[in-house]
């Protein structure tokens, strides 16, 4: 924990210094693979989030620090939607894989990719830990994890339903029922889609609700990066728009989609689809 506290203190000090000194520095013009394996486009980030530039300047490295510490949790994107993000190779670090493969590290340091990468560089490599699934496969002869997998635990979706119903019960709202024929399949499709285009618009440009039939009164929540049902529901409940969907008295049905994409920007992708 001392390592984590030290790293967080350093990050905080860096952010404080940025507000004073990071002014009028040219932004790099192309996506760049950062030391933790994340692909980050500083030019896109600056153009998309002028509030960040206004507060911290447009230094590419500082914007990446902002993204890691704040932007990801706020739902900001590191690259433009549709940008091809390479999967982990034998020489790269996959933070999502590392956290899932070594829960002792994640339990100590959390899931910040920079902290995980630093642990690997300082300790993990010497301890015989692997940087990504491809590296482990090459060393052990096991098969590499597929690029996209379904839920690690198939109960994740039902856990989200139960957690949302617990929140609704606090306000005297009727529980949501699981819609296995319409909303759940649609949410599963949408979860796959947001791995390549994180938006309520589908990759083909149509509205998200075209993934379901006879929608009626509908709503959608999406999220990325949260590793557990508890984390994602907590994130949604702390966001006014997402919370409003969960606590909407007009909604009666729910479907949930979840996928894990090793080596991707966020790793974990979640979708809720509601209907009356």
Coordinates of C-alpha atoms in Angstrom, one line a residue, residues 22-269:
X22 CA 1.7 23.4 -18.8
X23 CA 0.9 26.2 -21.2
X24 CA 1.0 26.4 -25.0
X25 CA 2.9 23.1 -25.6
X26 CA 2.3 21.5 -29.0
X27 CA 0.2 18.4 -28.9
X28 CA 1.4 15.3 -30.7
X29 CA -0.7 14.6 -33.8
X30 CA -1.1 10.8 -33.8
X31 CA -2.3 8.1 -31.4
X32 CA 0.6 6.8 -29.2
X33 CA 1.0 3.6 -27.3
X34 CA 1.7 4.7 -23.7
X35 CA 4.0 2.7 -21.3
X36 CA 1.1 1.0 -19.7
X37 CA -0.1 -0.3 -23.1
X38 CA -3.0 2.1 -23.6
X39 CA -3.4 3.8 -26.9
X40 CA -3.9 7.5 -26.4
X41 CA -4.5 10.3 -28.9
X42 CA -3.5 13.6 -27.3
X43 CA -4.7 15.7 -30.2
X44 CA -8.1 14.0 -30.1
X45 CA -8.3 14.4 -26.3
X46 CA -7.4 18.1 -26.5
X47 CA -9.9 18.8 -29.3
X48 CA -12.7 16.8 -27.6
X49 CA -12.3 18.1 -24.0
X50 CA -11.4 21.8 -24.1
X51 CA -12.2 22.0 -20.3
X52 CA -9.2 19.8 -19.7
X53 CA -7.0 22.0 -21.8
X54 CA -8.3 25.1 -20.1
X55 CA -7.5 23.7 -16.7
X56 CA -4.2 21.9 -17.4
X57 CA -2.8 23.1 -20.7
X58 CA -2.3 20.9 -23.8
X59 CA 0.9 19.1 -22.9
X60 CA 0.4 15.5 -24.2
X61 CA 1.9 13.8 -21.2
X62 CA -0.1 15.8 -18.8
X63 CA -3.4 15.1 -20.7
X64 CA -2.6 11.4 -20.4
X65 CA -2.2 11.7 -16.7
X66 CA -5.6 13.5 -16.5
X67 CA -7.1 10.7 -18.6
X68 CA -5.7 7.9 -16.3
X69 CA -6.6 9.7 -13.0
X70 CA -9.9 11.3 -14.0
X71 CA -11.0 11.0 -17.6
X72 CA -11.5 7.3 -17.8
X73 CA -13.8 7.3 -14.8
X74 CA -15.7 10.3 -16.3
X75 CA -16.4 8.3 -19.5
X76 CA -13.9 10.3 -21.7
X77 CA -12.4 8.5 -24.6
X78 CA -8.6 8.1 -25.2
X79 CA -8.9 7.8 -28.9
X80 CA -11.6 8.7 -31.5
X81 CA -14.5 6.2 -31.8
X82 CA -13.6 3.5 -34.3
X83 CA -9.9 3.9 -34.0
X84 CA -8.2 0.5 -34.3
X85 CA -6.5 -0.4 -31.0
X86 CA -3.9 -3.1 -31.2
X87 CA -4.2 -6.1 -28.9
X88 CA -1.4 -7.1 -26.7
X89 CA 1.7 -8.6 -28.3
X90 CA 4.6 -10.5 -26.8
X91 CA 6.4 -7.3 -26.0
X92 CA 3.5 -5.1 -24.6
X93 CA 1.9 -4.8 -21.3
X94 CA -1.9 -5.6 -20.9
X95 CA -3.2 -4.0 -17.7
X96 CA -6.6 -5.8 -17.9
X97 CA -4.9 -9.2 -18.2
X98 CA -2.4 -8.4 -15.4
X99 CA -5.1 -7.4 -13.0
X100 CA -7.2 -10.5 -13.8
X101 CA -4.2 -12.9 -13.8
X102 CA -2.7 -11.5 -10.5
X103 CA -5.5 -10.5 -8.1
X104 CA -3.0 -10.1 -5.3
X105 CA -1.6 -7.1 -7.1
X106 CA -5.0 -5.7 -8.1
X107 CA -6.2 -6.1 -4.5
X108 CA -3.2 -4.0 -3.3
X109 CA -2.9 -1.4 -6.0
X110 CA -6.3 -1.3 -7.7
X111 CA -6.8 -1.2 -11.4
X112 CA -5.0 1.9 -12.5
X113 CA -3.0 0.7 -15.6
X114 CA 0.0 3.0 -14.7
X115 CA 0.3 1.5 -11.2
X116 CA 0.0 -2.1 -12.6
X117 CA 2.7 -1.4 -15.2
X118 CA 4.9 0.1 -12.6
X119 CA 4.5 -3.0 -10.4
X120 CA 5.3 -5.2 -13.3
X121 CA 8.5 -3.2 -14.1
X122 CA 9.7 -3.0 -10.5
X123 CA 8.6 -6.5 -9.2
X124 CA 6.5 -8.6 -11.4
X125 CA 9.0 -9.3 -14.1
X126 CA 11.6 -10.5 -11.6
X127 CA 8.9 -12.6 -9.9
X128 CA 8.2 -14.4 -13.1
X129 CA 4.8 -12.7 -13.8
X130 CA 3.7 -12.3 -17.4
X131 CA 2.9 -8.9 -19.1
X132 CA 0.1 -10.3 -21.3
X133 CA -1.7 -13.5 -22.3
X134 CA 0.5 -13.9 -25.5
X135 CA 3.6 -13.9 -23.4
X136 CA 2.2 -16.5 -21.0
X137 CA 1.1 -18.6 -23.9
X138 CA 4.5 -18.6 -25.4
X139 CA 6.2 -19.5 -22.1
X140 CA 3.7 -22.2 -21.0
X141 CA 2.4 -23.6 -24.3
X142 CA -1.2 -22.7 -23.4
X143 CA -3.6 -21.1 -25.9
X144 CA -3.9 -17.3 -25.9
X145 CA -7.2 -15.9 -24.5
X146 CA -9.6 -15.0 -27.4
X147 CA -9.8 -11.3 -28.4
X148 CA -13.4 -11.1 -27.1
X149 CA -15.0 -13.3 -24.5
X150 CA -18.4 -13.4 -22.9
X151 CA -18.8 -12.8 -19.2
X152 CA -16.2 -14.3 -16.9
X153 CA -19.1 -15.2 -14.6
X154 CA -22.4 -15.6 -16.4
X155 CA -24.1 -14.4 -13.3
X156 CA -22.7 -10.9 -13.7
X157 CA -25.7 -9.8 -15.7
X158 CA -28.1 -11.2 -13.1
X159 CA -26.1 -9.6 -10.3
X160 CA -26.5 -6.2 -12.0
X161 CA -30.3 -6.8 -12.1
X162 CA -30.4 -7.7 -8.4
X163 CA -28.2 -4.7 -7.4
X164 CA -30.4 -2.3 -9.4
X165 CA -33.5 -3.8 -7.8
X166 CA -32.0 -3.2 -4.4
X167 CA -31.5 0.4 -5.3
X168 CA -35.1 0.7 -6.6
X169 CA -36.4 -0.9 -3.3
X170 CA -34.8 2.0 -1.3
X171 CA -37.3 4.3 -3.1
X172 CA -40.3 2.1 -3.0
X173 CA -40.1 1.3 -6.7
X174 CA -41.2 -2.0 -8.3
X175 CA -38.4 -4.4 -9.2
X176 CA -37.3 -4.8 -12.8
X177 CA -37.9 -8.2 -14.4
X178 CA -35.4 -9.9 -16.6
X179 CA -36.3 -9.8 -20.3
X180 CA -34.6 -12.8 -21.8
X181 CA -36.2 -12.6 -25.3
X182 CA -35.7 -9.0 -26.2
X183 CA -33.7 -6.7 -23.9
X184 CA -31.0 -9.2 -22.8
X185 CA -30.0 -10.3 -26.4
X186 CA -30.1 -6.6 -27.5
X187 CA -27.9 -5.6 -24.5
X188 CA -25.5 -8.4 -25.4
X189 CA -25.2 -7.1 -29.0
X190 CA -24.7 -3.6 -27.7
X191 CA -22.0 -4.7 -25.3
X192 CA -20.0 -6.1 -28.2
X193 CA -20.6 -2.9 -30.2
X194 CA -19.3 -0.5 -27.5
X195 CA -16.0 -2.3 -27.5
X196 CA -15.3 -0.6 -30.9
X197 CA -17.6 2.5 -30.7
X198 CA -18.4 3.7 -27.2
X199 CA -21.5 5.6 -27.8
X200 CA -25.3 5.3 -27.7
X201 CA -25.1 5.4 -31.5
X202 CA -24.4 2.0 -33.0
X203 CA -21.3 1.5 -35.2
X204 CA -23.6 1.7 -38.3
X205 CA -24.9 5.1 -37.3
X206 CA -28.3 4.0 -36.1
X207 CA -29.8 4.6 -32.7
X208 CA -28.9 2.1 -29.9
X209 CA -32.6 1.0 -29.6
X210 CA -32.6 -0.6 -33.1
X211 CA -30.8 -3.5 -31.3
X212 CA -34.2 -4.5 -29.7
X213 CA -37.7 -5.0 -31.1
X214 CA -40.9 -3.3 -30.1
X215 CA -39.0 -1.1 -27.7
X216 CA -41.9 1.1 -26.2
X217 CA -40.6 3.4 -23.5
X218 CA -36.8 2.6 -23.4
X219 CA -33.5 3.6 -21.9
X220 CA -29.9 2.6 -22.2
X221 CA -26.9 2.8 -19.8
X222 CA -23.4 2.0 -20.9
X223 CA -20.1 1.8 -19.0
X224 CA -16.5 0.6 -19.5
X225 CA -13.6 -0.3 -17.2
X226 CA -15.5 -1.5 -14.1
X227 CA -14.5 -5.0 -13.2
X228 CA -17.5 -6.1 -11.1
X229 CA -21.3 -5.7 -11.1
X230 CA -20.9 -3.7 -7.8
X231 CA -18.5 -1.3 -9.4
X232 CA -20.5 -0.6 -12.5
X233 CA -23.8 -0.2 -10.6
X234 CA -22.1 2.2 -8.2
X235 CA -20.7 4.2 -11.1
X236 CA -24.2 4.4 -12.7
X237 CA -25.8 5.4 -9.4
X238 CA -23.3 8.2 -9.0
X239 CA -24.2 9.6 -12.4
X240 CA -27.4 11.6 -12.6
X241 CA -28.5 10.4 -16.1
X242 CA -27.7 6.7 -15.5
X243 CA -29.2 6.9 -12.0
X244 CA -32.4 8.3 -13.5
X245 CA -32.8 5.3 -15.8
X246 CA -32.2 2.8 -12.9
X247 CA -34.8 4.6 -10.7
X248 CA -37.3 5.3 -13.5
X249 CA -40.8 4.2 -12.3
X250 CA -41.9 3.7 -16.0
X251 CA -39.4 1.0 -16.6
X252 CA -40.5 -2.6 -15.8
X253 CA -38.0 -4.8 -17.7
X254 CA -34.2 -5.0 -18.0
X255 CA -31.6 -6.7 -20.0
X256 CA -27.8 -6.6 -19.3
X257 CA -24.8 -7.2 -21.6
X258 CA -21.2 -7.7 -20.5
X259 CA -18.0 -8.6 -22.4
X260 CA -14.4 -8.7 -21.4
X261 CA -11.8 -7.8 -24.1
X262 CA -8.2 -8.5 -23.1
X263 CA -5.8 -5.9 -24.3
X264 CA -8.5 -3.3 -25.1
X265 CA -8.7 0.2 -23.9
X266 CA -11.1 -0.5 -21.0
X267 CA -11.1 -4.3 -20.7
X268 CA -14.7 -4.6 -19.4
X269 CA -17.8 -3.3 -21.1

